[in-house]
Tab-separated table of N, CA and C in Angstrom:
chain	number	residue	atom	x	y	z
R	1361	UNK	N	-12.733	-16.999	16.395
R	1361	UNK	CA	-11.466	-16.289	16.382
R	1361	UNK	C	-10.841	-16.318	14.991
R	1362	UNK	N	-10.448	-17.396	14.487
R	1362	UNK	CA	-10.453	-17.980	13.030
R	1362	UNK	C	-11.361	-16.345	12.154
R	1363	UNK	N	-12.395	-16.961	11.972
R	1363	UNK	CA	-13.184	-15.751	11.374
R	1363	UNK	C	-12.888	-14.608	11.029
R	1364	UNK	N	-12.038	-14.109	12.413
R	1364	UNK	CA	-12.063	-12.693	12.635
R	1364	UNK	C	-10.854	-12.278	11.958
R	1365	UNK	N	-9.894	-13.492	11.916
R	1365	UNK	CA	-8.394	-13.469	11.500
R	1365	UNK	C	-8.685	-13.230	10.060
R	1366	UNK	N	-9.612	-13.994	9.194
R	1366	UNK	CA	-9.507	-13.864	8.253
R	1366	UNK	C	-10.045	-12.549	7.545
R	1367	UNK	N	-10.756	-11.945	8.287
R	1367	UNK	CA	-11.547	-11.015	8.269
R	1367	UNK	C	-11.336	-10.276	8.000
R	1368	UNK	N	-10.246	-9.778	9.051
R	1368	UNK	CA	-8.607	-8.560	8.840
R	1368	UNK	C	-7.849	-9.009	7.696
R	1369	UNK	N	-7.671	-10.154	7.353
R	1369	UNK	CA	-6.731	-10.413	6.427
R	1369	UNK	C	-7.092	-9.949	4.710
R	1370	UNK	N	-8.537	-10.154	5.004
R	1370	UNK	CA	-9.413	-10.166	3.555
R	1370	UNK	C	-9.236	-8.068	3.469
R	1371	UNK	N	-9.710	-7.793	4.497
R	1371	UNK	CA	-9.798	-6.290	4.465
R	1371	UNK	C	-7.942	-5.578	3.978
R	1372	UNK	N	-7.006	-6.116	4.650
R	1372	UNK	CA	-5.976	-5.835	4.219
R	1372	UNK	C	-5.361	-6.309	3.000
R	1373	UNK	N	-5.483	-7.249	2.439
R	1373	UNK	CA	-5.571	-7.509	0.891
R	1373	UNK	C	-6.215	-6.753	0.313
R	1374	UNK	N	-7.039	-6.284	0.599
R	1374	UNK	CA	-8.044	-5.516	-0.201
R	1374	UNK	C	-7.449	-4.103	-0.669
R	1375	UNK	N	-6.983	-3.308	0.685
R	1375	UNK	CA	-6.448	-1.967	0.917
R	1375	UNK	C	-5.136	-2.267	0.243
R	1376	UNK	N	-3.869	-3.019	0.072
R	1376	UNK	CA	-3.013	-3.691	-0.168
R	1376	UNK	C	-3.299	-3.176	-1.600
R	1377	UNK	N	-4.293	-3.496	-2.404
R	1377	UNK	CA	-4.142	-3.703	-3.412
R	1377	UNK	C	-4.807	-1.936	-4.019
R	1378	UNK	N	-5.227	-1.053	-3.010
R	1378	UNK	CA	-5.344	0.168	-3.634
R	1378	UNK	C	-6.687	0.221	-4.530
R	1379	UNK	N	-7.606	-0.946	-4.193
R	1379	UNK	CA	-8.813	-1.260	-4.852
R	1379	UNK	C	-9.711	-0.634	-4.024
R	1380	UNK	N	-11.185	-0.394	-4.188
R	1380	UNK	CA	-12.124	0.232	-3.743
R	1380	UNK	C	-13.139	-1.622	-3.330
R	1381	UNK	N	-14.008	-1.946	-2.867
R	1381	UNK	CA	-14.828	-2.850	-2.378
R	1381	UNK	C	-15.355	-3.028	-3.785
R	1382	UNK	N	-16.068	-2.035	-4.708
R	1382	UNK	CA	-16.037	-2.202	-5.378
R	1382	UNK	C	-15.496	-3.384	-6.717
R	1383	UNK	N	-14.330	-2.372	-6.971
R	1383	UNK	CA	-13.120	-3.165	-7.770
R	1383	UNK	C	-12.697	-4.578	-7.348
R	1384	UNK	N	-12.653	-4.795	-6.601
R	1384	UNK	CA	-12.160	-6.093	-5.654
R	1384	UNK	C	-13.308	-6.906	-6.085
R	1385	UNK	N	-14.506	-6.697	-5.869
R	1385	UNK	CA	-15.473	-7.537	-6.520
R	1385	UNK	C	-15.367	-7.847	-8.094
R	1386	UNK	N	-15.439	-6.558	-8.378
R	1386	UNK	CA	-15.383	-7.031	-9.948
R	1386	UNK	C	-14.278	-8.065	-10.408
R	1387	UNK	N	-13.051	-7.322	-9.880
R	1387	UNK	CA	-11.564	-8.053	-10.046
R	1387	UNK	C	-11.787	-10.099	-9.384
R	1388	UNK	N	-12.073	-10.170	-8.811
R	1388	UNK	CA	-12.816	-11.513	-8.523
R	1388	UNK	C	-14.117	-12.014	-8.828
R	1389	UNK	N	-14.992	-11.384	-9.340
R	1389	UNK	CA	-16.178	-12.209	-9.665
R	1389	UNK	C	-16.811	-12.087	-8.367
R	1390	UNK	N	-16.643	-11.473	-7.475
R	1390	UNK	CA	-17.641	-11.990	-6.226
R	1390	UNK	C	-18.725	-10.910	-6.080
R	1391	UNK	N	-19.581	-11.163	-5.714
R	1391	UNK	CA	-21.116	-10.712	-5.411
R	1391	UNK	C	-20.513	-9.348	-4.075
R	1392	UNK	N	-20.922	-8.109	-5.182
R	1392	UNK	CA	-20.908	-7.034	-3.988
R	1392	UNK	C	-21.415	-7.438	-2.315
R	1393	UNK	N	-22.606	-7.560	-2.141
R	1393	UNK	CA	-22.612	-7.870	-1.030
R	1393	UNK	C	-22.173	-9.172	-0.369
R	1394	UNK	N	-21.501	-10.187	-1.447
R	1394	UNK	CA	-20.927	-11.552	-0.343
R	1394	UNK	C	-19.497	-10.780	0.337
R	1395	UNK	N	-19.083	-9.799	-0.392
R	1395	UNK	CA	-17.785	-9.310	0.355
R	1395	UNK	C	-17.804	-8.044	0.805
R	1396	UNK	N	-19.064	-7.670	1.151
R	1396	UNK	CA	-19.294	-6.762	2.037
R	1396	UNK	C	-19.352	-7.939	3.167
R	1397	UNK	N	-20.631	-8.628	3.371
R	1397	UNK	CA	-20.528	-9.538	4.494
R	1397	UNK	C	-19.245	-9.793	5.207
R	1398	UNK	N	-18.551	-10.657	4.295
R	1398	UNK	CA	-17.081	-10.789	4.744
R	1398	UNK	C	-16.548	-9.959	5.802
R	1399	UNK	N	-16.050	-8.523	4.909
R	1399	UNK	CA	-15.581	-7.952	5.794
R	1399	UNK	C	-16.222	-7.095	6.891
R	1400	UNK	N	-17.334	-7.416	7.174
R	1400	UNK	CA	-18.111	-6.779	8.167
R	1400	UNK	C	-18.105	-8.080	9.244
R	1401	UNK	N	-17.941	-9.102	8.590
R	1401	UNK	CA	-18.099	-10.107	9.698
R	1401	UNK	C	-19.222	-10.679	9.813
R	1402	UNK	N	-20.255	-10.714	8.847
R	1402	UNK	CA	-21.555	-11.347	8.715
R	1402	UNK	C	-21.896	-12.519	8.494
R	1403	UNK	N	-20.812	-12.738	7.663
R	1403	UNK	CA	-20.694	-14.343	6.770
R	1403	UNK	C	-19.069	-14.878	6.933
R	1404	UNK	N	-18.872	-16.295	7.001
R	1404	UNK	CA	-17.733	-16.627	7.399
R	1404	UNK	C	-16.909	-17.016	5.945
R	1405	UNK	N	-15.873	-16.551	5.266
R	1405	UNK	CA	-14.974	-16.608	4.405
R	1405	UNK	C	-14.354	-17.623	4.332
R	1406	UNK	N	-14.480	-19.058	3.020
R	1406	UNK	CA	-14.309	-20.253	3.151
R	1406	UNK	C	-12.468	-19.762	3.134
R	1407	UNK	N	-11.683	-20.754	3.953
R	1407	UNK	CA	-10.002	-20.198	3.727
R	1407	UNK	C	-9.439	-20.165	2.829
R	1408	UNK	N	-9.708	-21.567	2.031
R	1408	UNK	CA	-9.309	-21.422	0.826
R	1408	UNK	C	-9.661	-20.573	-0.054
R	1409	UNK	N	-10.817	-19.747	-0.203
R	1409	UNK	CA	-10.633	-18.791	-1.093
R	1409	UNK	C	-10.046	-17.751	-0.323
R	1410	UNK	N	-9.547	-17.630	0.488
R	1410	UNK	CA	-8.495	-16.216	0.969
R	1410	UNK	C	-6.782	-16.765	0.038
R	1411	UNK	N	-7.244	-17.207	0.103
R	1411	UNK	CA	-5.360	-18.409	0.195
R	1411	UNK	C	-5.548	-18.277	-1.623
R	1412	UNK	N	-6.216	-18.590	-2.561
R	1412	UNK	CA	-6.877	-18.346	-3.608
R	1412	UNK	C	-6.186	-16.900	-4.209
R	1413	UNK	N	-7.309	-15.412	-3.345
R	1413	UNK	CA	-6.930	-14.450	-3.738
R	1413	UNK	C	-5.749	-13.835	-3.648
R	1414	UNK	N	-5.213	-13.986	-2.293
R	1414	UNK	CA	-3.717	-13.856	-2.267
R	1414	UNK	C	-2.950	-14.485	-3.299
R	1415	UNK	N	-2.616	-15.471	-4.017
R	1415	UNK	CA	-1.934	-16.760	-5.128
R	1415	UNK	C	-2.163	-15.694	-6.085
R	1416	UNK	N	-3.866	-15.017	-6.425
R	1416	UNK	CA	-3.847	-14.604	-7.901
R	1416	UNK	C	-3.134	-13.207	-7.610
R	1417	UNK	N	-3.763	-12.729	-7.035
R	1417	UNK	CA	-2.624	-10.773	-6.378
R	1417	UNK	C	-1.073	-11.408	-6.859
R	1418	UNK	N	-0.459	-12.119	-5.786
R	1418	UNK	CA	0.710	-11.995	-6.188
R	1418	UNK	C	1.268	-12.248	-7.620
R	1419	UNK	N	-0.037	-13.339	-8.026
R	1419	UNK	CA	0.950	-13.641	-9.517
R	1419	UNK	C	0.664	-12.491	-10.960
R	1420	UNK	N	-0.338	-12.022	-10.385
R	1420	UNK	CA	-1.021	-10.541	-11.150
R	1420	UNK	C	-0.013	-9.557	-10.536
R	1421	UNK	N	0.579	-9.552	-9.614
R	1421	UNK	CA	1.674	-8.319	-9.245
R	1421	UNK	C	0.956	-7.179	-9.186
R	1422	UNK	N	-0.281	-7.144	-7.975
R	1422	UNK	CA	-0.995	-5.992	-7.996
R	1422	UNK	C	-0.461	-5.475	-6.913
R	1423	UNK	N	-0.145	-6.482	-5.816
R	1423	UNK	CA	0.668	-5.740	-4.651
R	1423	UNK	C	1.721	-5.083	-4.739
């Protein structure tokens, strides 16, 4: 359940920020397909790095 929460959360940060899957990778360093997984629900998203990207968004003022 957890998982799934974060799941939505990662996908709406994402859209939030007007980025493409793409961009979002680059903009973090993360491996195109580890955050495809993510938000497909393939692979489980450690929390702290959700909690992470949200901290840098807000202090980057992309939202």
């Amino acid at each position: 359940m957890e998982d799934n929460i974060n799941q939505k959360k990662l996908i709406e940060l994402r859209e939030s920020t007007g980025m493409t899957r793409r961009e979002f990778c680059e903009y973090f360093g993360i491996p195109y397909r580890t955050m495809q997984d993510w938000e497909l629900g393939n692979r489980k998203m450690p929390d702290y790095l959700l909690r992470l990207m949200i901290y840098k968004i807000n202090i980057d003022q992309i939202l």
